[in-house]
Amino acid sequence: MKIILTQEVSGLGAPGDIVEVKDGYGRNYLLPQGFAIVWTKGAEKQVTVIKRARSAREIRDLDHANEVKARLNSLKVNLKARAGDGGRLFGSVTPAEIVDAVKAAGGPTLDRRRLELPGHIKSLGAYPVNIKLHPDVIAKFDLNVVQG
């Protein structure tokens, strides 16, 4: 079965890639989860749109990844969140909120799907956050969740 990936699937490819998979894997997992669409000539035209969006937020190469890593390491990221007594948050901190906080702190635009959190962030404090910028480069920065 020929499909076009709409999201990154480990071991298979990146968004916009046209890959050949076994029928059951495509029909029972990739398509229902929204990780892929069936390949057609019309759908192949969508590949250019997907790749254009990916290139806008993608790290260009290893040197660029190291440059972004250096910027992130020197960054102090504070995220304001509503919290009750005892420092417990109303809800939890999402990857999208972290990406917005990095951008507000003067950092680069990041892809929220590449963030690796230490678990659910449900209280005030400092948390280490990893982000996979490139297959060979993982940047680390501290996120301070403060009363907001």
GROMACS .gro file of N, CA and C in nm:
model
  444
    1MET      N    1   0.085  -0.117   0.000
    1MET     CA    2   0.000   0.000   0.000
    1MET      C    3   0.090   0.124   0.000
    2LYS      N    4   0.060   0.217  -0.086
    2LYS     CA    5   0.137   0.339  -0.098
    2LYS      C    6   0.065   0.450  -0.022
    3ILE      N    7   0.137   0.514   0.072
    3ILE     CA    8   0.076   0.619   0.153
    3ILE      C    9   0.167   0.741   0.160
    4ILE      N   10   0.109   0.853   0.202
    4ILE     CA   11   0.183   0.976   0.223
    4ILE      C   12   0.174   1.008   0.373
    5LEU      N   13   0.288   1.020   0.438
    5LEU     CA   14   0.290   1.048   0.581
    5LEU      C   15   0.253   1.193   0.608
    6THR      N   16   0.168   1.215   0.708
    6THR     CA   17   0.129   1.350   0.747
    6THR      C   18   0.198   1.392   0.876
    7GLN      N   19   0.254   1.294   0.950
    7GLN     CA   20   0.329   1.321   1.072
    7GLN      C   21   0.453   1.234   1.071
    8GLU      N   22   0.547   1.267   1.158
    8GLU     CA   23   0.669   1.187   1.168
    8GLU      C   24   0.638   1.054   1.235
    9VAL      N   25   0.678   0.944   1.171
    9VAL     CA   26   0.660   0.810   1.226
    9VAL      C   27   0.800   0.750   1.237
   10SER      N   28   0.840   0.717   1.361
   10SER     CA   29   0.976   0.668   1.380
   10SER      C   30   0.995   0.537   1.305
   11GLY      N   31   1.108   0.527   1.237
   11GLY     CA   32   1.139   0.408   1.160
   11GLY      C   33   1.076   0.405   1.023
   12LEU      N   34   0.994   0.505   0.992
   12LEU     CA   35   0.926   0.503   0.863
   12LEU      C   36   0.957   0.627   0.780
   13GLY      N   37   0.945   0.746   0.839
   13GLY     CA   38   0.974   0.866   0.763
   13GLY      C   39   0.918   0.991   0.828
   14ALA      N   40   0.931   1.100   0.756
   14ALA     CA   41   0.890   1.232   0.803
   14ALA      C   42   0.765   1.276   0.727
   15PRO      N   43   0.699   1.382   0.772
   15PRO     CA   44   0.582   1.430   0.700
   15PRO      C   45   0.613   1.464   0.555
   16GLY      N   46   0.525   1.422   0.467
   16GLY     CA   47   0.543   1.448   0.325
   16GLY      C   48   0.611   1.336   0.251
   17ASP      N   49   0.666   1.239   0.321
   17ASP     CA   50   0.732   1.126   0.254
   17ASP      C   51   0.628   1.030   0.198
   18ILE      N   52   0.656   0.979   0.080
   18ILE     CA   53   0.571   0.878   0.018
   18ILE      C   54   0.639   0.744   0.041
   19VAL      N   55   0.571   0.655   0.115
   19VAL     CA   56   0.631   0.527   0.152
   19VAL      C   57   0.537   0.412   0.117
   20GLU      N   58   0.596   0.296   0.102
   20GLU     CA   59   0.524   0.173   0.076
   20GLU      C   60   0.522   0.092   0.205
   21VAL      N   61   0.402   0.059   0.255
   21VAL     CA   62   0.388  -0.020   0.377
   21VAL      C   63   0.295  -0.139   0.350
   22LYS      N   64   0.295  -0.234   0.442
   22LYS     CA   65   0.203  -0.347   0.431
   22LYS      C   66   0.060  -0.297   0.447
   23ASP      N   67  -0.032  -0.363   0.379
   23ASP     CA   68  -0.172  -0.318   0.379
   23ASP      C   69  -0.231  -0.306   0.520
   24GLY      N   70  -0.210  -0.404   0.603
   24GLY     CA   71  -0.268  -0.404   0.737
   24GLY      C   72  -0.215  -0.290   0.823
   25TYR      N   73  -0.084  -0.264   0.816
   25TYR     CA   74  -0.023  -0.158   0.894
   25TYR      C   75  -0.080  -0.022   0.853
   26GLY      N   76  -0.094  -0.002   0.724
   26GLY     CA   77  -0.149   0.124   0.676
   26GLY      C   78  -0.296   0.139   0.709
   27ARG      N   79  -0.373   0.036   0.679
   27ARG     CA   80  -0.518   0.040   0.694
   27ARG      C   81  -0.562   0.040   0.841
   28ASN      N   82  -0.492  -0.034   0.926
   28ASN     CA   83  -0.536  -0.051   1.065
   28ASN      C   84  -0.469   0.043   1.164
   29TYR      N   85  -0.355   0.101   1.129
   29TYR     CA   86  -0.287   0.187   1.225
   29TYR      C   87  -0.262   0.328   1.171
   30LEU      N   88  -0.188   0.339   1.061
   30LEU     CA   89  -0.146   0.471   1.013
   30LEU      C   90  -0.264   0.559   0.970
   31LEU      N   91  -0.356   0.505   0.892
   31LEU     CA   92  -0.468   0.585   0.844
   31LEU      C   93  -0.564   0.625   0.956
   32PRO      N   94  -0.610   0.531   1.042
   32PRO     CA   95  -0.704   0.572   1.149
   32PRO      C   96  -0.643   0.669   1.251
   33GLN      N   97  -0.513   0.659   1.276
   33GLN     CA   98  -0.448   0.748   1.372
   33GLN      C   99  -0.419   0.886   1.312
   34GLY      N  100  -0.436   0.899   1.182
   34GLY     CA  101  -0.410   1.027   1.116
   34GLY      C  102  -0.263   1.051   1.086
   35PHE      N  103  -0.182   0.946   1.090
   35PHE     CA  104  -0.040   0.960   1.061
   35PHE      C  105  -0.013   0.961   0.911
   36ALA      N  106  -0.111   0.921   0.830
   36ALA     CA  107  -0.089   0.912   0.686
   36ALA      C  108  -0.221   0.927   0.611
   37ILE      N  109  -0.208   0.956   0.482
   37ILE     CA  110  -0.323   0.955   0.391
   37ILE      C  111  -0.289   0.864   0.275
   38VAL      N  112  -0.391   0.813   0.210
   38VAL     CA  113  -0.371   0.722   0.096
   38VAL      C  114  -0.312   0.802  -0.020
   39TRP      N  115  -0.219   0.741  -0.090
   39TRP     CA  116  -0.154   0.807  -0.201
   39TRP      C  117  -0.247   0.810  -0.322
   40THR      N  118  -0.264   0.929  -0.379
   40THR     CA  119  -0.331   0.948  -0.508
   40THR      C  120  -0.255   1.061  -0.577
   41LYS      N  121  -0.286   1.082  -0.704
   41LYS     CA  122  -0.218   1.191  -0.774
   41LYS      C  123  -0.253   1.326  -0.712
   42GLY      N  124  -0.378   1.343  -0.672
   42GLY     CA  125  -0.420   1.468  -0.608
   42GLY      C  126  -0.354   1.486  -0.472
   43ALA      N  127  -0.344   1.376  -0.398
   43ALA     CA  128  -0.283   1.383  -0.266
   43ALA      C  129  -0.134   1.412  -0.276
   44GLU      N  130  -0.073   1.369  -0.385
   44GLU     CA  131   0.070   1.395  -0.402
   44GLU      C  132   0.097   1.545  -0.414
   45LYS      N  133   0.000   1.620  -0.465
   45LYS     CA  134   0.016   1.765  -0.474
   45LYS      C  135   0.018   1.827  -0.334
   46GLN      N  136  -0.051   1.761  -0.238
   46GLN     CA  137  -0.051   1.810  -0.101
   46GLN      C  138   0.086   1.793  -0.036
   47VAL      N  139   0.166   1.703  -0.089
   47VAL     CA  140   0.299   1.678  -0.034
   47VAL      C  141   0.381   1.806  -0.036
   48THR      N  142   0.370   1.884  -0.141
   48THR     CA  143   0.447   2.008  -0.149
   48THR      C  144   0.406   2.105  -0.039
   49VAL      N  145   0.277   2.110  -0.006
   49VAL     CA  146   0.230   2.197   0.101
   49VAL      C  147   0.284   2.149   0.236
   50ILE      N  148   0.281   2.018   0.258
   50ILE     CA  149   0.331   1.961   0.383
   50ILE      C  150   0.480   1.987   0.397
   51LYS      N  151   0.555   1.966   0.290
   51LYS     CA  152   0.700   1.985   0.295
   51LYS      C  153   0.736   2.132   0.313
   52ARG      N  154   0.659   2.222   0.256
   52ARG     CA  155   0.685   2.364   0.273
   52ARG      C  156   0.664   2.404   0.419
   53ALA      N  157   0.560   2.353   0.482
   53ALA     CA  158   0.536   2.384   0.623
   53ALA      C  159   0.645   2.324   0.711
   54ARG      N  160   0.691   2.205   0.675
   54ARG     CA  161   0.796   2.139   0.753
   54ARG      C  162   0.928   2.215   0.742
   55SER      N  163   0.960   2.263   0.623
   55SER     CA  164   1.087   2.333   0.604
   55SER      C  165   1.090   2.466   0.679
   56ALA      N  166   0.974   2.524   0.703
   56ALA     CA  167   0.970   2.651   0.775
   56ALA      C  168   1.012   2.635   0.920
   57ARG      N  169   0.981   2.521   0.981
   57ARG     CA  170   1.015   2.503   1.122
   57ARG      C  171   1.124   2.401   1.146
   58GLU      N  172   1.181   2.348   1.040
   58GLU     CA  173   1.282   2.244   1.055
   58GLU      C  174   1.422   2.303   1.070
   59ILE      N  175   1.503   2.232   1.139
   59ILE     CA  176   1.643   2.269   1.154
   59ILE      C  177   1.713   2.230   1.024
   60ARG      N  178   1.789   2.323   0.967
   60ARG     CA  179   1.846   2.300   0.834
   60ARG      C  180   1.952   2.190   0.831
   61ASP      N  181   2.048   2.197   0.923
   61ASP     CA  182   2.155   2.097   0.922
   61ASP      C  183   2.217   2.089   1.060
   62LEU      N  184   2.323   2.012   1.074
   62LEU     CA  185   2.387   1.990   1.203
   62LEU      C  186   2.442   2.120   1.262
   63ASP      N  187   2.502   2.205   1.180
   63ASP     CA  188   2.557   2.332   1.229
   63ASP      C  189   2.446   2.423   1.282
   64HIS      N  190   2.335   2.427   1.209
   64HIS     CA  191   2.222   2.508   1.254
   64HIS      C  192   2.165   2.452   1.384
   65ALA      N  193   2.160   2.320   1.398
   65ALA     CA  194   2.110   2.257   1.520
   65ALA      C  195   2.199   2.294   1.639
   66ASN      N  196   2.331   2.293   1.620
   66ASN     CA  197   2.423   2.330   1.727
   66ASN      C  198   2.410   2.477   1.765
   67GLU      N  199   2.384   2.561   1.665
   67GLU     CA  200   2.364   2.703   1.690
   67GLU      C  201   2.237   2.725   1.773
   68VAL      N  202   2.129   2.657   1.738
   68VAL     CA  203   2.003   2.668   1.813
   68VAL      C  204   2.022   2.613   1.954
   69LYS      N  205   2.099   2.504   1.967
   69LYS     CA  206   2.126   2.445   2.099
   69LYS      C  207   2.198   2.546   2.189
   70ALA      N  208   2.296   2.617   2.133
   70ALA     CA  209   2.370   2.717   2.211
   70ALA      C  210   2.277   2.830   2.257
   71ARG      N  211   2.185   2.871   2.170
   71ARG     CA  212   2.089   2.975   2.207
   71ARG      C  213   1.997   2.928   2.319
   72LEU      N  214   1.953   2.801   2.310
   72LEU     CA  215   1.862   2.748   2.412
   72LEU      C  216   1.931   2.730   2.547
   73ASN      N  217   2.059   2.689   2.545
   73ASN     CA  218   2.131   2.667   2.670
   73ASN      C  219   2.149   2.796   2.749
   74SER      N  220   2.160   2.909   2.681
   74SER     CA  221   2.180   3.036   2.749
   74SER      C  222   2.049   3.107   2.781
   75LEU      N  223   1.936   3.042   2.754
   75LEU     CA  224   1.806   3.105   2.769
   75LEU      C  225   1.745   3.076   2.906
   76LYS      N  226   1.681   3.177   2.963
   76LYS     CA  227   1.606   3.160   3.087
   76LYS      C  228   1.458   3.166   3.051
   77VAL      N  229   1.389   3.054   3.060
   77VAL     CA  230   1.249   3.045   3.018
   77VAL      C  231   1.161   3.042   3.142
   78ASN      N  232   1.073   3.142   3.154
   78ASN     CA  233   0.975   3.148   3.262
   78ASN      C  234   0.837   3.134   3.201
   79LEU      N  235   0.755   3.053   3.265
   79LEU     CA  236   0.618   3.031   3.218
   79LEU      C  237   0.523   3.065   3.332
   80LYS      N  238   0.435   3.161   3.309
   80LYS     CA  239   0.338   3.198   3.412
   80LYS      C  240   0.217   3.107   3.399
   81ALA      N  241   0.176   3.053   3.515
   81ALA     CA  242   0.060   2.965   3.517
   81ALA      C  243  -0.021   2.993   3.643
   82ARG      N  244  -0.150   2.972   3.635
   82ARG     CA  245  -0.235   2.992   3.751
   82ARG      C  246  -0.220   2.873   3.844
   83ALA      N  247  -0.203   2.902   3.971
   83ALA     CA  248  -0.185   2.795   4.069
   83ALA      C  249  -0.262   2.828   4.196
   84GLY      N  250  -0.300   2.723   4.265
   84GLY     CA  251  -0.372   2.739   4.391
   84GLY      C  252  -0.275   2.736   4.508
   85ASP      N  253  -0.330   2.718   4.627
   85ASP     CA  254  -0.247   2.709   4.747
   85ASP      C  255  -0.157   2.587   4.738
   86GLY      N  256  -0.035   2.602   4.784
   86GLY     CA  257   0.059   2.490   4.781
   86GLY      C  258   0.131   2.476   4.649
   87GLY      N  259   0.108   2.567   4.554
   87GLY     CA  260   0.181   2.563   4.427
   87GLY      C  261   0.127   2.464   4.326
   88ARG      N  262   0.008   2.410   4.347
   88ARG     CA  263  -0.050   2.315   4.253
   88ARG      C  264  -0.122   2.391   4.142
   89LEU      N  265  -0.091   2.357   4.015
   89LEU     CA  266  -0.149   2.427   3.901
   89LEU      C  267  -0.294   2.386   3.877
   90PHE      N  268  -0.368   2.478   3.818
   90PHE     CA  269  -0.502   2.446   3.769
   90PHE      C  270  -0.483   2.388   3.629
   91GLY      N  271  -0.476   2.259   3.617
   91GLY     CA  272  -0.445   2.194   3.489
   91GLY      C  273  -0.299   2.158   3.486
   92SER      N  274  -0.242   2.151   3.366
   92SER     CA  275  -0.100   2.121   3.354
   92SER      C  276  -0.041   2.202   3.240
   93VAL      N  277   0.091   2.206   3.235
   93VAL     CA  278   0.162   2.281   3.132
   93VAL      C  279   0.171   2.194   3.006
   94THR      N  280   0.135   2.250   2.892
   94THR     CA  281   0.137   2.176   2.766
   94THR      C  282   0.262   2.212   2.686
   95PRO      N  283   0.303   2.124   2.593
   95PRO     CA  284   0.417   2.156   2.507
   95PRO      C  285   0.397   2.284   2.427
   96ALA      N  286   0.274   2.312   2.384
   96ALA     CA  287   0.249   2.435   2.308
   96ALA      C  288   0.276   2.558   2.394
   97GLU      N  289   0.242   2.553   2.523
   97GLU     CA  290   0.269   2.666   2.612
   97GLU      C  291   0.419   2.684   2.632
   98ILE      N  292   0.493   2.574   2.637
   98ILE     CA  293   0.638   2.581   2.654
   98ILE      C  294   0.702   2.645   2.531
   99VAL      N  295   0.656   2.605   2.411
   99VAL     CA  296   0.709   2.662   2.287
   99VAL      C  297   0.681   2.812   2.283
  100ASP      N  298   0.563   2.854   2.325
  100ASP     CA  299   0.530   2.997   2.328
  100ASP      C  300   0.617   3.072   2.428
  101ALA      N  301   0.646   3.008   2.543
  101ALA     CA  302   0.731   3.072   2.644
  101ALA      C  303   0.874   3.088   2.593
  102VAL      N  304   0.925   2.989   2.520
  102VAL     CA  305   1.059   2.998   2.463
  102VAL      C  306   1.064   3.112   2.362
  103LYS      N  307   0.962   3.122   2.280
  103LYS     CA  308   0.955   3.229   2.180
  103LYS      C  309   0.949   3.366   2.249
  104ALA      N  310   0.870   3.376   2.357
  104ALA     CA  311   0.857   3.502   2.430
  104ALA      C  312   0.988   3.541   2.500
  105ALA      N  313   1.069   3.441   2.537
  105ALA     CA  314   1.196   3.468   2.604
  105ALA      C  315   1.306   3.504   2.504
  106GLY      N  316   1.272   3.511   2.377
  106GLY     CA  317   1.370   3.548   2.275
  106GLY      C  318   1.437   3.430   2.209
  107GLY      N  319   1.382   3.312   2.227
  107GLY     CA  320   1.438   3.192   2.168
  107GLY      C  321   1.384   3.166   2.029
  108PRO      N  322   1.431   3.058   1.966
  108PRO     CA  323   1.386   3.025   1.831
  108PRO      C  324   1.247   2.961   1.832
  109THR      N  325   1.185   2.955   1.716
  109THR     CA  326   1.058   2.886   1.701
  109THR      C  327   1.086   2.736   1.700
  110LEU      N  328   1.020   2.663   1.788
  110LEU     CA  329   1.043   2.519   1.802
  110LEU      C  330   0.918   2.442   1.764
  111ASP      N  331   0.937   2.314   1.735
  111ASP     CA  332   0.827   2.224   1.706
  111ASP      C  333   0.786   2.156   1.836
  112ARG      N  334   0.662   2.174   1.878
  112ARG     CA  335   0.617   2.121   2.006
  112ARG      C  336   0.624   1.969   2.014
  113ARG      N  337   0.619   1.902   1.899
  113ARG     CA  338   0.621   1.755   1.899
  113ARG      C  339   0.759   1.699   1.929
  114ARG      N  340   0.861   1.783   1.924
  114ARG     CA  341   0.997   1.737   1.951
  114ARG      C  342   1.040   1.757   2.096
  115LEU      N  343   0.952   1.817   2.176
  115LEU     CA  344   0.983   1.837   2.318
  115LEU      C  345   0.974   1.705   2.394
  116GLU      N  346   1.065   1.686   2.488
  116GLU     CA  347   1.062   1.570   2.576
  116GLU      C  348   1.052   1.622   2.718
  117LEU      N  349   0.934   1.607   2.778
  117LEU     CA  350   0.910   1.658   2.912
  117LEU      C  351   0.943   1.550   3.016
  118PRO      N  352   0.976   1.592   3.139
  118PRO     CA  353   1.009   1.495   3.244
  118PRO      C  354   0.885   1.428   3.303
  119GLY      N  355   0.772   1.448   3.247
  119GLY     CA  356   0.644   1.396   3.299
  119GLY      C  357   0.543   1.509   3.290
  120HIS      N  358   0.432   1.493   3.358
  120HIS     CA  359   0.331   1.598   3.358
  120HIS      C  360   0.376   1.709   3.453
  121ILE      N  361   0.368   1.830   3.406
  121ILE     CA  362   0.407   1.946   3.488
  121ILE      C  363   0.280   2.002   3.549
  122LYS      N  364   0.260   1.974   3.680
  122LYS     CA  365   0.137   2.014   3.747
  122LYS      C  366   0.159   2.098   3.871
  123SER      N  367   0.283   2.146   3.891
  123SER     CA  368   0.308   2.232   4.006
  123SER      C  369   0.416   2.335   3.970
  124LEU      N  370   0.425   2.438   4.054
  124LEU     CA  371   0.524   2.542   4.032
  124LEU      C  372   0.664   2.487   4.057
  125GLY      N  373   0.764   2.545   3.991
  125GLY     CA  374   0.901   2.502   4.013
  125GLY      C  375   0.981   2.501   3.884
  126ALA      N  376   1.103   2.445   3.894
  126ALA     CA  377   1.193   2.437   3.778
  126ALA      C  378   1.192   2.294   3.725
  127TYR      N  379   1.187   2.281   3.593
  127TYR     CA  380   1.183   2.150   3.528
  127TYR      C  381   1.283   2.147   3.413
  128PRO      N  382   1.358   2.037   3.399
  128PRO     CA  383   1.447   2.024   3.284
  128PRO      C  384   1.365   1.978   3.162
  129VAL      N  385   1.388   2.042   3.050
  129VAL     CA  386   1.317   2.008   2.926
  129VAL      C  387   1.421   1.977   2.820
  130ASN      N  388   1.403   1.866   2.750
  130ASN     CA  389   1.489   1.828   2.638
  130ASN      C  390   1.413   1.849   2.509
  131ILE      N  391   1.484   1.888   2.405
  131ILE     CA  392   1.423   1.899   2.272
  131ILE      C  393   1.518   1.839   2.171
  132LYS      N  394   1.463   1.753   2.086
  132LYS     CA  395   1.543   1.685   1.984
  132LYS      C  396   1.543   1.773   1.859
  133LEU      N  397   1.653   1.846   1.841
  133LEU     CA  398   1.665   1.939   1.729
  133LEU      C  399   1.705   1.868   1.600
  134HIS      N  400   1.783   1.764   1.613
  134HIS     CA  401   1.843   1.693   1.500
  134HIS      C  402   1.867   1.551   1.550
  135PRO      N  403   1.875   1.450   1.464
  135PRO     CA  404   1.901   1.315   1.515
  135PRO      C  405   2.025   1.305   1.604
  136ASP      N  406   2.123   1.394   1.585
  136ASP     CA  407   2.245   1.390   1.664
  136ASP      C  408   2.252   1.496   1.773
  137VAL      N  409   2.155   1.588   1.778
  137VAL     CA  410   2.163   1.701   1.870
  137VAL      C  411   2.037   1.709   1.957
  138ILE      N  412   2.059   1.702   2.089
  138ILE     CA  413   1.950   1.720   2.185
  138ILE      C  414   1.987   1.838   2.274
  139ALA      N  415   1.902   1.939   2.274
  139ALA     CA  416   1.926   2.058   2.356
  139ALA      C  417   1.850   2.044   2.487
  140LYS      N  418   1.906   2.103   2.593
  140LYS     CA  419   1.843   2.099   2.724
  140LYS      C  420   1.832   2.242   2.776
  141PHE      N  421   1.718   2.272   2.836
  141PHE     CA  422   1.702   2.401   2.903
  141PHE      C  423   1.609   2.383   3.022
  142ASP      N  424   1.618   2.478   3.114
  142ASP     CA  425   1.534   2.473   3.234
  142ASP      C  426   1.412   2.560   3.215
  143LEU      N  427   1.298   2.506   3.252
  143LEU     CA  428   1.171   2.578   3.246
  143LEU      C  429   1.130   2.611   3.389
  144ASN      N  430   1.112   2.738   3.418
  144ASN     CA  431   1.065   2.780   3.550
  144ASN      C  432   0.917   2.813   3.540
  145VAL      N  433   0.836   2.736   3.610
  145VAL     CA  434   0.692   2.761   3.614
  145VAL      C  435   0.667   2.847   3.737
  146VAL      N  436   0.615   2.969   3.714
  146VAL     CA  437   0.593   3.065   3.822
  146VAL      C  438   0.446   3.102   3.829
  147GLN      N  439   0.409   3.153   3.946
  147GLN     CA  440   0.271   3.197   3.970
  147GLN      C  441   0.235   3.310   3.875
  148GLY      N  442   0.121   3.300   3.809
  148GLY     CA  443   0.088   3.404   3.713
  148GLY      C  444  -0.044   3.463   3.727
   0.00000   0.00000   0.00000
